[in-house]
Short mmCIF file of C-alpha atoms and ligand atoms in Angstrom, two decimals:
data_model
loop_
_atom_site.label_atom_id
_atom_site.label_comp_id
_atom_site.label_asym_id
_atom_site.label_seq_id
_atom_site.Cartn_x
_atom_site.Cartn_y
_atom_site.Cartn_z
CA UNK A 1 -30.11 -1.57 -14.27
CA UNK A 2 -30.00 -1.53 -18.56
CA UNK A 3 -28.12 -4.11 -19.54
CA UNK A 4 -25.88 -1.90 -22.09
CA UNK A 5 -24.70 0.22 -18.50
CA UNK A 6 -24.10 -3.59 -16.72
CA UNK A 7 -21.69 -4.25 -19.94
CA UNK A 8 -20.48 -1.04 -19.65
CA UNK A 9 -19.32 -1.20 -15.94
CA UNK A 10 -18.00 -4.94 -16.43
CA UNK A 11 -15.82 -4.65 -19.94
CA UNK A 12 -14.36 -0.52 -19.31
CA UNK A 13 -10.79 -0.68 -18.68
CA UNK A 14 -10.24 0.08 -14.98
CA UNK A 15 -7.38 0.29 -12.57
CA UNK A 16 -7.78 -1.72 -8.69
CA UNK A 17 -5.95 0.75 -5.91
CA UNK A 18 -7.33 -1.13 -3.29
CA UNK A 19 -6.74 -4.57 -2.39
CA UNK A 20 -5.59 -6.43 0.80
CA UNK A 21 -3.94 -9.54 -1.05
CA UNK A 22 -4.73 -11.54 2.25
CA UNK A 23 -7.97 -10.63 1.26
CA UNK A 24 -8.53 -11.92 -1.61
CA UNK A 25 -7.45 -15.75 -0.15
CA UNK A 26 -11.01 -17.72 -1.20
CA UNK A 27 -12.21 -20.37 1.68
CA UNK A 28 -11.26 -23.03 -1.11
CA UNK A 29 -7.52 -21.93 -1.62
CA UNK A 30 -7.86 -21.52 2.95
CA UNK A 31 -8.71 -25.12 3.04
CA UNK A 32 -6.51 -26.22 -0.16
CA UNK A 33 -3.00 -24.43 1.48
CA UNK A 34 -3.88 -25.87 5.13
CA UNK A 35 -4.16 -29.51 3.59
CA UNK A 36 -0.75 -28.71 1.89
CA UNK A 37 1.08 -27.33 4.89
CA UNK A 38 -0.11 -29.76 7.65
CA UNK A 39 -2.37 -26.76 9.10
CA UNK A 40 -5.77 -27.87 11.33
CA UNK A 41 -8.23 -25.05 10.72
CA UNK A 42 -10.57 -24.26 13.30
CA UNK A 43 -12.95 -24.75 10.96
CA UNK A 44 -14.28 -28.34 9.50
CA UNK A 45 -15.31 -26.81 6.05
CA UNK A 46 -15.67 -24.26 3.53
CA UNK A 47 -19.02 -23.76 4.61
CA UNK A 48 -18.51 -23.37 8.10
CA UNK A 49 -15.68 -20.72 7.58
CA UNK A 50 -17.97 -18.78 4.88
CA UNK A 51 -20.88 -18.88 7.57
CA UNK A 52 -18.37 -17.05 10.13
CA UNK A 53 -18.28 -13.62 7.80
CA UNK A 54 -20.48 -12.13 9.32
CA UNK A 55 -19.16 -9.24 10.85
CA UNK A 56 -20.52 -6.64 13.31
CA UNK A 57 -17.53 -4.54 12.48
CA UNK A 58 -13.50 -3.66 11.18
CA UNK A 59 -11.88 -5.55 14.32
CA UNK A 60 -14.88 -8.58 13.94
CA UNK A 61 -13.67 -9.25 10.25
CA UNK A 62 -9.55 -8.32 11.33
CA UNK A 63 -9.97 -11.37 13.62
CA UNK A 64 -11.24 -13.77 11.08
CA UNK A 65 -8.79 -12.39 8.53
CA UNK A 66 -5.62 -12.67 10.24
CA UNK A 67 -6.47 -16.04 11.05
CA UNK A 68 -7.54 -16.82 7.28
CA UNK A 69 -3.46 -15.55 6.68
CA UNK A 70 -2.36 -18.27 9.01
CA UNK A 71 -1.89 -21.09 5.85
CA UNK A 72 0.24 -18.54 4.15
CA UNK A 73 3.53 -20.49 4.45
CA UNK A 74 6.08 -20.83 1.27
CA UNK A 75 7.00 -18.30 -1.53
CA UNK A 76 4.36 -20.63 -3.73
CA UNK A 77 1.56 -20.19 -0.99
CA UNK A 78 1.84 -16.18 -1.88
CA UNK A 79 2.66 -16.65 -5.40
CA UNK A 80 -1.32 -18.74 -5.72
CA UNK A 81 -2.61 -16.68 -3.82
CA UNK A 82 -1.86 -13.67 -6.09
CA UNK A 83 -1.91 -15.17 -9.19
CA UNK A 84 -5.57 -16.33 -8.24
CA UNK A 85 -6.69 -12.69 -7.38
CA UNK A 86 -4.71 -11.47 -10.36
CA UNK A 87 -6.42 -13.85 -12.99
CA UNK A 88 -10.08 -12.76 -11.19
CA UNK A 89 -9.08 -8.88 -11.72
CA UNK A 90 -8.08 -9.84 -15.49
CA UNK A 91 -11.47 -11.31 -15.57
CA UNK A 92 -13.02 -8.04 -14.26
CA UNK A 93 -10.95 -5.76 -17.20
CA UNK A 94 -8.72 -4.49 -14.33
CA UNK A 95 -5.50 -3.49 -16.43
CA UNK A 96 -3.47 -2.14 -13.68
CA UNK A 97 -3.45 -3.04 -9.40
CA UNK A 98 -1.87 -1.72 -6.74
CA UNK A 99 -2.14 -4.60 -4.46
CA UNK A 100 -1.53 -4.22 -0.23
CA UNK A 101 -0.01 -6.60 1.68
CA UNK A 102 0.56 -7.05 5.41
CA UNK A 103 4.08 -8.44 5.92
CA UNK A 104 3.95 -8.17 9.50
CA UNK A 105 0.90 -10.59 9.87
CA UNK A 106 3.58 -13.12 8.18
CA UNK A 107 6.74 -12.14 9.56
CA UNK A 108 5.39 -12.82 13.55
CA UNK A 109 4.76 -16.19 12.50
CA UNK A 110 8.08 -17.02 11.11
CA UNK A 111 7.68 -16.58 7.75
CA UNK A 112 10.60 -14.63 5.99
CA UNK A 113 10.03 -11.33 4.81
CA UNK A 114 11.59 -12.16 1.23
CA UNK A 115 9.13 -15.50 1.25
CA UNK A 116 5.95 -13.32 1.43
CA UNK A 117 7.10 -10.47 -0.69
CA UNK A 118 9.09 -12.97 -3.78
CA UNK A 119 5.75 -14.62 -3.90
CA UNK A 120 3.25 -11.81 -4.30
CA UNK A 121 5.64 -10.18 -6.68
CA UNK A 122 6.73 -13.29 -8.87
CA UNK A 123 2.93 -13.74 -9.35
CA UNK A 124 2.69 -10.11 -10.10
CA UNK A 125 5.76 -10.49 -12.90
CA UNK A 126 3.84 -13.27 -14.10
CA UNK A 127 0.67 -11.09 -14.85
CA UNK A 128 2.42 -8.62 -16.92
CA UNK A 129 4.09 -11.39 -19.23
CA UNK A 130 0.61 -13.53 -19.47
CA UNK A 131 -1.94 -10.93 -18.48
CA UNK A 132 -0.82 -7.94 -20.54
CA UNK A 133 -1.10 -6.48 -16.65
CA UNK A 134 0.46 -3.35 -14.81
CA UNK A 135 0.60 -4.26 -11.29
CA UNK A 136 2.76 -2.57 -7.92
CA UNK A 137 3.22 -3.00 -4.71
CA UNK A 138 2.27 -1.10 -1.64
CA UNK A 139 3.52 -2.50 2.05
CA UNK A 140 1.04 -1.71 4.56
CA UNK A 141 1.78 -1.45 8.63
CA UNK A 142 -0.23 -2.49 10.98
CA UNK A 143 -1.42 0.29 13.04
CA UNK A 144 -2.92 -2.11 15.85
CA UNK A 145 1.05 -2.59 16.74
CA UNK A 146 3.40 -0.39 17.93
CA UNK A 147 5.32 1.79 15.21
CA UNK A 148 8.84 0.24 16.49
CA UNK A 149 7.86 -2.84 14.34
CA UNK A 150 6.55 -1.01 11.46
CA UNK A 151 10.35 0.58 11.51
CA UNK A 152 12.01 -2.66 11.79
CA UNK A 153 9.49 -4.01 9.07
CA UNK A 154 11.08 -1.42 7.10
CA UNK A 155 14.39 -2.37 7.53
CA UNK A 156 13.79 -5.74 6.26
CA UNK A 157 11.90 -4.46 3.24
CA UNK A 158 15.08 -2.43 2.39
CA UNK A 159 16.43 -5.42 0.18
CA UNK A 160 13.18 -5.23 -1.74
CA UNK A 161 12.86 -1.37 -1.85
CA UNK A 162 12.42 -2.09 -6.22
CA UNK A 163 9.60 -4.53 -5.48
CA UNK A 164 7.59 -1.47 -3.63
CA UNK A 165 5.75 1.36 -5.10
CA UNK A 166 5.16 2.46 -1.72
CA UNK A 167 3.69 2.10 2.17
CA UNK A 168 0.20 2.08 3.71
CA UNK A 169 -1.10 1.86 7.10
CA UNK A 170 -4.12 -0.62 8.02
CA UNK A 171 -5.65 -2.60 10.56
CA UNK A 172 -8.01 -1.83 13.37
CA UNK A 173 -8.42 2.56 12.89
CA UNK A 174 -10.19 3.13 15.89
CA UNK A 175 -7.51 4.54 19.08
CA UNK A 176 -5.02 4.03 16.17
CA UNK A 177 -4.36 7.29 15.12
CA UNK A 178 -2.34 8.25 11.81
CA UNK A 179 0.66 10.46 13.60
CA UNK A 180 1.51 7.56 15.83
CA UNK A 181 3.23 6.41 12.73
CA UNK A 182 5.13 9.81 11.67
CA UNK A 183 8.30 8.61 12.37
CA UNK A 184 8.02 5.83 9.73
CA UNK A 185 6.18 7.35 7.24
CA UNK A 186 8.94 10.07 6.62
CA UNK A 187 11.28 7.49 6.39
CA UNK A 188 9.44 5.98 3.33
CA UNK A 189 8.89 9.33 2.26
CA UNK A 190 13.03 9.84 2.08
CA UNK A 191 13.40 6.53 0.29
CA UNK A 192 10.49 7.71 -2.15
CA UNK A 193 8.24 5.64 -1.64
CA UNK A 194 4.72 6.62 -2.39
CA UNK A 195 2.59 7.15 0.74
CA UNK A 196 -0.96 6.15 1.27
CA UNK A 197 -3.16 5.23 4.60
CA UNK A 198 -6.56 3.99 5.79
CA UNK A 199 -8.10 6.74 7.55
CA UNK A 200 -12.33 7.86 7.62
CA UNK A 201 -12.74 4.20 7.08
CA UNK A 202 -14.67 3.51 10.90
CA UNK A 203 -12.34 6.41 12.46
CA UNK A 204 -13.32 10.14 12.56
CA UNK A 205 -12.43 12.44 9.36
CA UNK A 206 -9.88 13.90 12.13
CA UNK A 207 -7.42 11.22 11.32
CA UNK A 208 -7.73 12.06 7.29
CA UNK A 209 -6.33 15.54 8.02
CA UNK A 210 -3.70 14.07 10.48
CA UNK A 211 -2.60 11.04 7.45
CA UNK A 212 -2.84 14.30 5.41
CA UNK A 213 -0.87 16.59 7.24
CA UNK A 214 1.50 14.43 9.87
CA UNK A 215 2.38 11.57 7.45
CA UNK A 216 2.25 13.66 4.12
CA UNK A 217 -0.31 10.83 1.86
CA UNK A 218 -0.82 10.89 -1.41
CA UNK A 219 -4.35 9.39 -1.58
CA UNK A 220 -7.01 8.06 1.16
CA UNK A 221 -7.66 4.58 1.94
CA UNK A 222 -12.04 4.46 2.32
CA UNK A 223 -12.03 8.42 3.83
CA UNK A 224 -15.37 7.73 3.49
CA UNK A 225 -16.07 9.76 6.40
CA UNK A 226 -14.62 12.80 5.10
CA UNK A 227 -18.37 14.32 3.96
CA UNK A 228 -18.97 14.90 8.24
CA UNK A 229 -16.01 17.86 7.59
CA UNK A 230 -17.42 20.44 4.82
CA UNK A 231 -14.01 22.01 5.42
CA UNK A 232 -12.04 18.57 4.74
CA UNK A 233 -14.56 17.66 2.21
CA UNK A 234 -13.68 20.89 0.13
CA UNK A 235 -9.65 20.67 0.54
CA UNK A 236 -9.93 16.71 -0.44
CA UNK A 237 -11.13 18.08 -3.87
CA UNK A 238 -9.17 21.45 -4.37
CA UNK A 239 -6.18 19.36 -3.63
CA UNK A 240 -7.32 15.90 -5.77
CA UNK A 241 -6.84 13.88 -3.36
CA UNK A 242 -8.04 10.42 -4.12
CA UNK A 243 -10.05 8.08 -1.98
CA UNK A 244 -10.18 4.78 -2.95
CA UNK A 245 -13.98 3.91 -1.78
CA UNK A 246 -15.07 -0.13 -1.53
CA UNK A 247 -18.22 0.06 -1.27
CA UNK A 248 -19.34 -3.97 -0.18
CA UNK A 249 -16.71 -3.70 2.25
CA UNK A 250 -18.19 -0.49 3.76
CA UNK A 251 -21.53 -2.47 3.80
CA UNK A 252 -20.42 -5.50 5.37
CA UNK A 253 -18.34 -3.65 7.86
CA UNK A 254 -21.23 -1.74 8.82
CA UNK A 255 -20.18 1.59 7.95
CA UNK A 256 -23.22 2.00 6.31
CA UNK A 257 -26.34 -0.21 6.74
CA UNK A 258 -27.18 -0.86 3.54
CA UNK A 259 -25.17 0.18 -0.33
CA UNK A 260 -28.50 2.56 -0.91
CA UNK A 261 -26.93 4.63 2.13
CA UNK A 262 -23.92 4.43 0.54
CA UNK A 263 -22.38 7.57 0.18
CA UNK A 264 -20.14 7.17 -3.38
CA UNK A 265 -22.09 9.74 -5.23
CA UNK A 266 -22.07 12.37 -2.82
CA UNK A 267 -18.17 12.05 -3.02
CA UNK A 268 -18.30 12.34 -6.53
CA UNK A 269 -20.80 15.50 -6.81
CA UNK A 270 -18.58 17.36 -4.36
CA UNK A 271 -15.97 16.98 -6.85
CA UNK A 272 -13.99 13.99 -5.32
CA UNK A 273 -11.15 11.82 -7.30
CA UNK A 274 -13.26 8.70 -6.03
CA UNK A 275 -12.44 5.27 -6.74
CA UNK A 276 -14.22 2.10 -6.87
CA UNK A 277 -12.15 -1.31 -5.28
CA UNK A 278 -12.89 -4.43 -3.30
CA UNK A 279 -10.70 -4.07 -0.83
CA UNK A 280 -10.93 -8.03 0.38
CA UNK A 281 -13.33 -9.32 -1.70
CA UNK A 282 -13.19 -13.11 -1.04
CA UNK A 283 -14.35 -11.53 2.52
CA UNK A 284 -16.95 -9.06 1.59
CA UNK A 285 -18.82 -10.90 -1.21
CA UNK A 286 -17.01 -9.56 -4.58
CA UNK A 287 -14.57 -8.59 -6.81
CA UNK A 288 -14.17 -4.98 -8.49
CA UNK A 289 -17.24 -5.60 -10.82
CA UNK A 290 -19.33 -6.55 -8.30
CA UNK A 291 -18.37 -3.57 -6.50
CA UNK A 292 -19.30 -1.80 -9.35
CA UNK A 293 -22.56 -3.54 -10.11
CA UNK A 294 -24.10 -3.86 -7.67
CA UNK A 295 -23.24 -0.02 -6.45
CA UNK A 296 -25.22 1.00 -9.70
CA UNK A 297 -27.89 -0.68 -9.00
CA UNK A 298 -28.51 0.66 -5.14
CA UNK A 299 -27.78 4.41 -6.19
CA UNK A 300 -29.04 6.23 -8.96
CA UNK A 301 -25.50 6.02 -10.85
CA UNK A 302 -25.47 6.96 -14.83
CA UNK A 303 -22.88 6.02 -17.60
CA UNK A 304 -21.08 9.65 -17.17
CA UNK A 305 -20.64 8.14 -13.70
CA UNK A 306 -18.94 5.06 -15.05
CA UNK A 307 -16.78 6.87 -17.03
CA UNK A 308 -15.49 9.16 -14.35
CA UNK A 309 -14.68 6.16 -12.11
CA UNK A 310 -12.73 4.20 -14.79
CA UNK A 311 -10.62 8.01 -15.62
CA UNK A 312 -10.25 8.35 -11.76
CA UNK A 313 -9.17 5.03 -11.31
CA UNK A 314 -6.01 5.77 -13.15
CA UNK A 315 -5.68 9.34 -12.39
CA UNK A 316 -4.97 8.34 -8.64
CA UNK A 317 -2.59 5.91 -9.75
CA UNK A 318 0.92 5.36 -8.95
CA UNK A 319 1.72 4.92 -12.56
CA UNK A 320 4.05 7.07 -14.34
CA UNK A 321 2.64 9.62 -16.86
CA UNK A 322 3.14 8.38 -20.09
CA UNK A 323 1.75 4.95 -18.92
CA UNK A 324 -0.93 6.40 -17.27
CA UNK A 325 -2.23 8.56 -20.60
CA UNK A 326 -2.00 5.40 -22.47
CA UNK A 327 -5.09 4.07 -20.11
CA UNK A 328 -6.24 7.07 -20.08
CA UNK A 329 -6.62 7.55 -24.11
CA UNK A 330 -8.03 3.25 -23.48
CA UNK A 331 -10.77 5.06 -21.24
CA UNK A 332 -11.76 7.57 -23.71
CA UNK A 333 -11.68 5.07 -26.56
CA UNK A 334 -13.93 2.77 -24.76
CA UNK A 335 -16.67 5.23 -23.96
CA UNK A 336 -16.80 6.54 -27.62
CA UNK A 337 -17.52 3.44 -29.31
N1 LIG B 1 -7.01 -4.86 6.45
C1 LIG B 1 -7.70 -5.55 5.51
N2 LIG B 1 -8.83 -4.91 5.21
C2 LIG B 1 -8.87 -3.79 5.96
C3 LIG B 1 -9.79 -2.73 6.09
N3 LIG B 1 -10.92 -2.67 5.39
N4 LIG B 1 -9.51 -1.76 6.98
C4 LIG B 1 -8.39 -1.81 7.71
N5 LIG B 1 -7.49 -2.77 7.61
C5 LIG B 1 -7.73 -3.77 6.75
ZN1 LIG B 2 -8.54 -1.80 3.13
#
């Protein structure tokens, strides 16, 4: 790739919708919080735990994850971990993040709902005063557990309803459908909360349409899959409704064997309000420009395409308007110098 389109892709202004925070936990800060807290890992090193990603699939990576989450103990344990991944994104020209985060992987351990969320939003608070950074966040339920304890997750975010810009649902998609969280979802929905859910990730574009039309989502988590559904593909751009695409995590994952099959500008040419993110990139080998980088150089992706991604990127946004024009007119300003 020209090194002017490599600058390009690195230094535009951009917006991240798609982060696991869990995700982002490197195997250094894994080995540094299990020294602090008294935790034995399974693992001896860093290098040992980096040589277990390698995953066949969503559940072979879940399984390493959640057990990566395991350190996660005080408010300061979430508060590192998030001002770590926020100070990387800086890094990476990402102005504004919508940042996931998985109370209930916490919470079953023992750890206090207002200890995992104080931490990841203190660190948050901490980015807009140092950083210059816009940054919200969006509770996700796991769908792998039954949606009784997404609702009584809810109850105990109710405390914290300012902290959240809304709900997602995540975890293993397969046999997990969408509507066997309806019940939940218009709950958030009442409390207006913003709505979003993985769906077309490694499950079939039929549970897009159901996150579409049972729990009522504003934008697509991967929906990836969408393009095996002309008919879905077609309302998912008449209506605008975003996916945010991470393309390394698709790769590693296995969704798709290699980022040349990746399918990023085939969303976009079918008129698609794409997005590039990382989704857990100490996991799946980057951060949002190396999402972007190295997606460029597997597909034949041009500036024009650059500057589309940066303008979707805060289109699909949960900012309000007049903040999100300000990036907007940052976007156009960038691209005209
Ligand atoms: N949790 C963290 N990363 C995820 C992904 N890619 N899909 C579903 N759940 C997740
Ligand atoms: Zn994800």
């Amino acid at each position: 790739m020209d090194a002017g389109l490599r600058t390009t892709l690195q230094e535009m202004p951009k917006a991240e919708l798609h982060i696991h925070i869990e995700g982002s936990l490197e195997p250094e800060l894994i080995f540094a919080l299990a020294a602090r807290n008294g935790i034995t890992l399974a693992y001896h090193s860093i290098d040992e735990l980096r040589r277990a990603y390698a995953f066949t699939d969503l559940q072979s990576f879940l399984d390493i994850y959640y057990a990566g989450a395991s350190v996660l103990l005080t408010e300061q344990d979430f508060f590192d971990m998030t001002w770590a991944y926020l100070q990387r994104a800086h890094g990476d020209h990402v102005c504004h993040t919508e940042i996931f985060f998985d109370p209930q992987t916490h919470t079953a351990r023992g750890v206090a709902f207002s200890t995992v969320i104080d931490g990841v939003h203190r660190a948050l608070r901490e980015a807009q005063v140092q950083l210059g950074m816009s940054g919200a966040l969006i509770m996700c339920f796991l769908r792998h557990l039954p949606e009784e304890d997404a609702l009584a997750t809810l109850e105990q975010a109710l405390p914290h309803r300012a902290k959240l810009i809304g709900v997602g649902l995540d975890s293993s998609e397969r046999g997990h459908p969408p509507e066997n969280f309806a019940r939940v979802f218009a709950r958030c929905k009442a409390l207006g909360l913003h709505l979003v859910a993985h769906a077309g990730e490694e499950g079939p574009p039929a549970y897009i349409e159901t996150a579409l039309d049972v729990l009522h989502v504003e934008r697509i988590d991967h929906g990836v899959r969408c393009l095996e559904d002309a008919a879905l593909t077609q309302r998912l751009a008449r209506d605008k409704v975003p996916l945010t695409v991470c393309p390394l995590s698709n790769v590693k994952l296995r969704v798709f064997d290699r980022l040349s099959d990746h399918n990023l500008l085939r969303l976009l040419d079918a008129g698609l309000v794409a997005t590039v993110n990382s989704d857990d990139p100490a996991y799946f080998g980057g951060y949002m420009n190396d999402n972007l980088v190295q997606t460029f150089e597997a597909l034949p992706l041009q500036r024009k395409h650059a500057q589309q991604l940066a303008h979707n990127s805060f289109v699909a946004s949960f900012l309000d308007n007049v903040t999100k024009e300000k990036y907007l007119a940052e976007v156009d300003a960038f691209f005209l110098r």
